[in-house]
Amino acid sequence: MRVLGIETSCDETGVAVYDTETGLLADRLYSQVELHARFGGVVPELASRDHIRKALPLIQEVLEAADTSLQEVDGIAYTAGPGLVGALLVGASVGRALGMSLGVPTIGVHHMEGHLLAPMLEEHPPQFPFVALLVSGGHTQLVRVEGIGRYSLLGESLDDAAGEAFDKVGKMLGLDYPGGPRVAALAQHGIAGRYKFPRPMTNRPGLDFSFSGLKTFVRNTLEQERDALGAEALPQQVQADVAFAFEDAVVQTFVIKCRRALEATGLKTLVIAGGVSANLSLRAGLQAMMEKHNGQLFYAQPRFCTDNGAMIAYAGAQRLAAGEKDGLELNVKARWPLNTLPPLGQKSI
Ligand code: KG4
Ligand code: ZN
């Protein structure tokens, strides 16, 4: 089965063609980062308009790259949520219209299920069951995964998502949006031990997270340093040391909580997914922990960690191939808990 996937939940227009027999045929991504950068974050109305401009040309491009025609497409998957409603509506409308005109089934995919399954696109995919750490700009969740659509939530962030915390710290350091990758790059020049930040909620039981206190700690540290130096602009090394301490606190928090989740479930496989799973220090920290734990760590290649069309094409293809499809109602959702999804093949229209 050949599926066209369309992702428009936030500030990236992503499209891909996935074939259940031969794998990923092609994918294309258009990032709106430059459009939103001067506002310091995503402006929803601008995002929707840009998705409208880019969706069809990108679909044409990806079909050509996949050496396939619309007539050879057997199904269409689009992101139905969670995300910005106006942006989601663009992908949903385009997907629905194409599906109707071609007479093929369409399906609305859960964005976080897309992220969660992205490591399945790799040469050595993880085997179920596993523990998944989902870390994106909007979500931070630990999930026990028995199979596609069989998710139980083990823990989640009570406030900011990890990516959001990275982005806010980026802003405090005067870095451009999105701050995550820029904070990570700056942290590489940081010296360990200059600052020690708290590892939130690790000294009590449970698998929930909280990042807003850590964010405040960073803000206070920067203010103290500015006061001490009597200058608004901090030396590059101080900025790098703060970035390092922040990233290290986030990574160690995840290491502790993931180890705890593996112990609680008795599982030996850990999957990390979502934009923050592209972070190299996080990967290294978790890899070291998994080696000690005699377990295995899986993640997607960096371009499939952040938003992309391939993960939506893949997740949609699994569900369409299992006989699922959507009805005619418009079904986009700003909020949509992952654990309310039906097990594979059990979705009724
Ligand atoms: O999954 P994603 O592309 O979009 C959402 O579904 O939210 O995640 C985007 C988030 C942003 O907050 C971005 O700053 C963060 O992932 N991110 C990173 C890195 N790359 C992306 N955070 C830390 N280190 C990175 N290398
Ligand atoms: Zn995402």
Coordinates of C-alpha atoms and ligand atoms in Angstrom, one line a residue:
M1 CA 0.0 0.0 0.0
R2 CA 1.4 3.4 -1.0
V3 CA 0.5 6.3 1.3
L4 CA 1.0 10.0 0.9
G5 CA 1.6 11.7 4.3
I6 CA 1.0 15.3 5.1
E7 CA 2.2 17.1 8.2
T8 CA 1.0 20.7 9.0
S9 CA 0.5 20.8 12.8
C10 CA 2.9 23.7 13.5
D11 CA 5.6 25.5 11.6
E12 CA 6.8 22.8 9.2
T13 CA 5.1 21.6 6.0
G14 CA 6.2 18.0 5.7
V15 CA 5.1 15.5 3.0
A16 CA 6.3 12.0 2.2
V17 CA 5.4 8.8 0.3
Y18 CA 5.6 5.6 2.2
D19 CA 5.1 2.2 0.7
T20 CA 4.3 -0.7 3.1
E21 CA 6.2 -3.1 0.7
T22 CA 9.3 -1.0 -0.2
G23 CA 9.5 1.6 2.6
L24 CA 10.0 5.3 2.4
L25 CA 10.1 6.5 -1.2
A26 CA 10.6 10.2 -0.7
D27 CA 10.0 13.0 1.7
R28 CA 10.1 16.8 1.5
L29 CA 10.1 19.4 4.2
Y30 CA 9.6 23.2 4.2
S31 CA 10.4 24.9 7.4
Q32 CA 8.8 28.2 8.3
V33 CA 11.4 29.1 10.9
E34 CA 12.5 32.3 9.1
L35 CA 8.9 33.5 8.8
H36 CA 8.4 33.2 12.6
A37 CA 12.0 34.1 13.8
R38 CA 11.4 37.8 14.1
F39 CA 8.4 37.2 16.3
G40 CA 10.4 34.9 18.6
G41 CA 7.9 32.1 18.2
V42 CA 5.2 30.6 15.9
V43 CA 2.4 33.0 14.8
P44 CA -0.5 30.6 14.1
E45 CA -2.2 32.7 11.4
L46 CA 1.0 33.1 9.5
A47 CA 1.7 29.4 9.8
S48 CA -1.7 28.5 8.3
R49 CA -1.3 30.8 5.4
D50 CA 2.2 29.5 4.7
H51 CA 1.0 25.9 4.8
I52 CA -1.6 26.8 2.2
R53 CA 1.1 28.2 -0.1
K54 CA 3.4 25.3 0.3
A55 CA 1.3 22.1 0.6
L56 CA 0.4 21.5 -3.0
P57 CA 3.8 22.4 -4.6
L58 CA 5.5 20.2 -2.0
I59 CA 3.2 17.3 -2.7
Q60 CA 3.9 17.6 -6.4
E61 CA 7.6 17.6 -5.6
V62 CA 7.5 14.6 -3.4
L63 CA 5.5 12.6 -5.9
E64 CA 8.0 13.3 -8.5
A65 CA 10.9 12.4 -6.2
A66 CA 9.1 9.1 -5.3
D67 CA 8.7 8.5 -9.1
T68 CA 5.0 8.0 -8.5
S69 CA 1.8 9.5 -9.7
L70 CA -1.3 10.5 -7.7
Q71 CA -3.2 7.6 -9.3
E72 CA -0.7 5.2 -7.8
V73 CA -1.4 6.5 -4.2
D74 CA -3.6 4.0 -2.3
G75 CA -4.3 6.2 0.8
I76 CA -3.7 9.6 2.3
A77 CA -2.6 10.3 5.9
Y78 CA -2.6 13.8 7.4
T79 CA -1.9 15.1 10.9
A80 CA -5.3 15.6 12.7
G81 CA -3.8 16.9 16.0
P82 CA -2.6 17.8 18.5
G83 CA -1.4 21.2 17.1
L84 CA -2.5 24.6 15.8
V85 CA -6.1 24.2 14.6
G86 CA -5.7 26.5 11.6
A87 CA -2.5 24.8 10.5
L88 CA -4.0 21.3 11.0
L89 CA -7.0 22.3 8.9
V90 CA -4.8 23.0 5.9
G91 CA -3.3 19.5 5.8
A92 CA -6.6 17.9 6.7
S93 CA -8.5 19.8 3.9
V94 CA -5.8 19.0 1.3
G95 CA -5.7 15.3 2.4
R96 CA -9.4 14.9 2.4
A97 CA -9.9 16.6 -0.9
L98 CA -7.2 14.5 -2.6
G99 CA -8.6 11.4 -1.1
M100 CA -12.1 12.1 -2.2
S101 CA -11.1 13.0 -5.8
L102 CA -8.9 9.9 -6.1
G103 CA -11.4 7.6 -4.4
V104 CA -8.9 6.4 -1.8
P105 CA -9.2 6.2 2.0
T106 CA -7.9 9.0 4.2
I107 CA -6.9 8.9 7.9
G108 CA -6.1 11.6 10.5
V109 CA -2.9 10.7 12.3
H110 CA -2.0 11.6 15.9
H111 CA 1.1 13.8 15.7
M112 CA 2.7 12.2 18.7
E113 CA 2.0 8.7 17.4
G114 CA 3.9 9.8 14.3
H115 CA 6.8 10.9 16.4
L116 CA 6.7 7.7 18.5
L117 CA 6.8 5.5 15.4
A118 CA 9.4 7.5 13.5
P119 CA 12.3 5.2 14.8
M120 CA 10.5 2.4 12.9
L121 CA 11.7 4.0 9.7
E122 CA 15.3 3.2 10.6
E123 CA 17.2 0.2 9.4
H124 CA 17.1 -1.5 12.8
P125 CA 13.7 -0.6 14.2
P126 CA 12.8 -1.3 17.9
Q127 CA 10.6 -4.3 18.8
F128 CA 7.5 -4.0 20.9
P129 CA 7.0 -3.7 23.8
F130 CA 9.1 -0.7 24.9
V131 CA 9.2 2.4 27.0
A132 CA 9.0 5.6 24.9
L133 CA 10.2 9.0 26.0
L134 CA 8.4 11.6 23.9
V135 CA 10.1 14.9 24.0
S136 CA 8.9 17.7 21.7
G137 CA 8.1 21.4 21.8
G138 CA 4.6 20.7 23.2
H139 CA 4.9 17.3 25.0
T140 CA 7.1 15.5 27.5
Q141 CA 5.7 12.0 28.2
L142 CA 6.9 8.6 29.3
V143 CA 4.7 5.9 27.7
R144 CA 4.6 2.2 27.9
V145 CA 4.1 0.9 24.3
E146 CA 2.7 -2.6 23.8
G147 CA 2.0 -2.1 20.1
I148 CA 0.6 0.5 17.7
G149 CA -2.2 2.3 19.5
R150 CA -1.6 0.4 22.8
Y151 CA -0.2 3.1 24.9
S152 CA -0.3 3.7 28.7
L153 CA 0.9 7.0 30.1
L154 CA 3.6 6.5 32.8
G155 CA 4.4 10.1 33.4
E156 CA 4.3 13.6 31.8
S157 CA 5.4 17.1 32.4
L158 CA 3.2 19.0 34.8
D159 CA 4.2 22.3 33.2
D160 CA 6.6 23.2 30.3
A161 CA 7.6 20.6 27.7
A162 CA 11.3 19.9 27.4
G163 CA 11.5 21.6 24.0
E164 CA 9.6 24.6 25.3
A165 CA 12.1 24.8 28.2
F166 CA 15.0 24.7 25.7
D167 CA 13.3 27.4 23.6
K168 CA 12.7 29.7 26.6
V169 CA 16.2 29.3 27.8
G170 CA 17.4 30.1 24.3
K171 CA 15.4 33.3 24.5
M172 CA 16.9 34.2 27.8
L173 CA 20.4 33.7 26.3
G174 CA 19.4 36.0 23.4
L175 CA 19.4 33.2 20.8
D176 CA 17.1 33.0 17.8
Y177 CA 14.0 30.8 17.7
P178 CA 13.8 27.9 17.9
G179 CA 16.3 27.9 20.8
G180 CA 16.7 24.1 21.3
P181 CA 19.3 23.3 18.8
R182 CA 21.1 26.7 19.5
V183 CA 21.2 26.1 23.2
A184 CA 22.6 22.6 22.5
A185 CA 25.3 24.0 20.2
L186 CA 26.3 26.7 22.7
A187 CA 26.4 24.0 25.5
Q188 CA 29.1 22.2 23.6
H189 CA 31.5 25.1 24.5
G190 CA 30.4 25.1 28.1
I191 CA 32.6 24.0 31.0
A192 CA 31.2 21.3 33.3
G193 CA 30.9 22.1 36.9
R194 CA 30.7 25.9 36.6
Y195 CA 27.1 25.8 37.6
K196 CA 24.9 23.1 39.1
F197 CA 21.2 23.3 38.3
P198 CA 18.5 21.3 40.0
R199 CA 17.2 18.0 38.5
P200 CA 13.5 18.6 39.0
M201 CA 11.3 16.0 40.7
T202 CA 14.0 13.4 40.8
N203 CA 14.3 13.1 44.6
R204 CA 10.7 11.9 45.0
P205 CA 9.1 8.8 43.5
G206 CA 7.0 9.0 40.3
L207 CA 7.6 9.5 36.6
D208 CA 6.2 13.0 36.1
F209 CA 8.4 16.0 35.1
S210 CA 8.4 19.7 35.8
F211 CA 10.7 22.2 33.9
S212 CA 9.4 25.6 34.9
G213 CA 11.4 25.7 38.2
L214 CA 14.6 24.9 36.3
K215 CA 13.8 27.6 33.8
T216 CA 13.4 30.1 36.6
F217 CA 16.7 28.9 38.1
V218 CA 18.4 29.7 34.8
R219 CA 16.8 33.1 34.7
N220 CA 17.9 33.9 38.2
T221 CA 21.5 32.7 37.5
L222 CA 21.7 34.9 34.4
E223 CA 20.4 37.9 36.4
Q224 CA 22.9 37.3 39.2
E225 CA 25.8 37.1 36.7
R226 CA 24.6 40.3 35.0
D227 CA 24.5 42.1 38.4
A228 CA 27.9 40.8 39.4
L229 CA 29.4 41.9 36.2
G230 CA 27.4 45.2 36.0
A231 CA 26.8 44.4 32.3
E232 CA 23.8 43.5 30.3
A233 CA 25.7 41.4 27.8
L234 CA 27.3 38.4 29.4
P235 CA 30.6 36.9 28.2
Q236 CA 30.2 34.1 25.7
Q237 CA 31.8 31.6 28.1
V238 CA 29.3 32.4 30.9
Q239 CA 26.5 31.9 28.4
A240 CA 28.0 28.6 27.3
D241 CA 28.5 27.4 30.9
V242 CA 24.9 28.2 31.7
A243 CA 23.6 26.4 28.5
F244 CA 25.8 23.4 29.5
A245 CA 24.4 23.3 33.1
F246 CA 20.8 23.6 31.8
E247 CA 21.2 20.9 29.2
D248 CA 23.0 18.6 31.7
A249 CA 20.2 19.1 34.2
V250 CA 17.6 18.1 31.6
V251 CA 19.6 15.1 30.4
Q252 CA 20.2 13.8 33.9
T253 CA 16.6 14.2 34.8
F254 CA 15.6 12.1 31.7
V255 CA 18.3 9.5 32.5
I256 CA 16.9 9.1 36.1
K257 CA 13.3 9.0 35.0
C258 CA 13.9 6.6 32.1
R259 CA 15.8 4.2 34.3
R260 CA 13.0 4.3 36.7
A261 CA 10.4 3.7 34.0
L262 CA 12.4 0.7 32.7
E263 CA 12.7 -0.7 36.3
A264 CA 9.0 -0.2 37.0
T265 CA 7.9 -1.9 33.7
G266 CA 10.7 -4.6 33.6
L267 CA 11.3 -3.6 30.0
K268 CA 14.8 -3.4 28.4
T269 CA 14.0 -1.3 25.3
L270 CA 13.9 2.5 25.3
V271 CA 12.8 4.6 22.4
I272 CA 13.2 8.4 22.3
A273 CA 11.3 10.5 19.8
G274 CA 10.3 14.1 19.1
G275 CA 12.4 17.2 18.4
V276 CA 14.5 17.0 21.6
S277 CA 15.5 13.4 20.8
A278 CA 17.8 15.0 18.2
N279 CA 19.9 16.3 21.1
L280 CA 23.3 14.6 21.1
S281 CA 23.9 14.9 24.9
L282 CA 20.6 13.3 25.6
R283 CA 21.3 10.5 23.3
A284 CA 24.8 10.0 24.9
G285 CA 23.4 10.2 28.5
L286 CA 20.7 7.6 27.8
Q287 CA 23.0 5.4 25.8
A288 CA 25.4 5.2 28.7
M289 CA 22.5 4.4 31.1
M290 CA 21.1 1.7 28.8
E291 CA 24.5 0.0 28.5
K292 CA 24.7 -0.3 32.3
H293 CA 21.1 -1.5 32.3
N294 CA 21.8 -4.1 29.5
G295 CA 19.1 -2.6 27.4
Q296 CA 18.9 -1.0 24.0
L297 CA 18.2 2.6 23.0
F298 CA 16.5 3.5 19.7
Y299 CA 15.9 6.8 18.0
A300 CA 15.2 8.2 14.5
Q301 CA 17.8 10.0 12.4
P302 CA 17.8 13.7 13.3
R303 CA 15.6 14.9 10.4
F304 CA 12.9 12.4 11.5
C305 CA 13.1 13.5 15.2
T306 CA 11.7 17.0 14.5
D307 CA 8.5 17.4 12.6
N308 CA 8.4 15.7 9.2
G309 CA 6.0 14.1 6.7
A310 CA 7.6 10.6 6.8
M311 CA 6.4 9.8 10.3
I312 CA 2.9 10.7 9.4
A313 CA 3.0 8.7 6.2
Y314 CA 4.4 5.7 8.2
A315 CA 1.9 5.9 11.0
G316 CA -1.0 6.5 8.6
A317 CA 0.1 3.6 6.4
Q318 CA 0.1 1.2 9.3
R319 CA -3.4 2.2 10.3
L320 CA -4.8 2.3 6.7
A321 CA -3.3 -1.1 5.9
A322 CA -5.1 -2.4 9.0
G323 CA -8.4 -1.3 7.5
E324 CA -8.8 1.9 9.4
K325 CA -10.1 5.1 7.7
D326 CA -11.9 8.3 8.7
G327 CA -15.4 9.4 7.9
L328 CA -16.2 12.7 6.2
E329 CA -16.3 14.9 9.3
L330 CA -13.5 17.4 9.9
N331 CA -11.6 15.9 12.8
V332 CA -8.7 18.1 13.7
K333 CA -8.0 18.6 17.4
A334 CA -5.8 21.1 19.3
R335 CA -5.7 18.7 22.2
W336 CA -5.8 14.9 21.9
P337 CA -4.4 12.6 24.6
L338 CA -2.3 9.8 23.0
N339 CA -3.6 7.1 25.3
T340 CA -7.2 7.6 23.9
L341 CA -6.1 6.2 20.5
P342 CA -7.5 2.8 19.6
P343 CA -5.3 -0.3 19.1
L344 CA -4.3 -0.9 15.5
G345 CA -7.2 -1.9 13.3
Q346 CA -9.8 -1.2 15.9
K347 CA -10.8 2.3 14.9
S348 CA -14.4 2.6 13.9
I349 CA -15.6 5.5 11.8
Ligands
KG4_1 O1 8.9 17.5 17.6 P1 9.2 18.9 17.2 O2 9.8 19.2 15.9 O3 7.8 19.7 17.2 C1 6.8 19.5 18.1 O4 6.0 18.6 17.9 O5 6.8 20.3 19.1 O6 10.0 19.5 18.4 C2 10.5 20.8 18.3 C3 11.2 21.1 19.6 C4 11.6 22.6 19.7 O7 11.3 23.0 21.1 C5 13.1 22.6 19.5 O8 13.8 23.6 20.2 C6 13.5 21.2 20.1 O9 12.4 20.4 19.7 N1 14.8 20.7 19.6 C7 15.9 20.5 20.3 C8 16.9 20.1 19.5 N2 16.4 20.0 18.2 C9 15.1 20.4 18.3 N3 16.1 20.7 21.6 C10 17.3 20.4 22.1 N4 18.3 20.0 21.4 C11 18.2 19.8 20.0 N5 19.2 19.4 19.3
ZN2 ZN 6.3 17.4 16.5

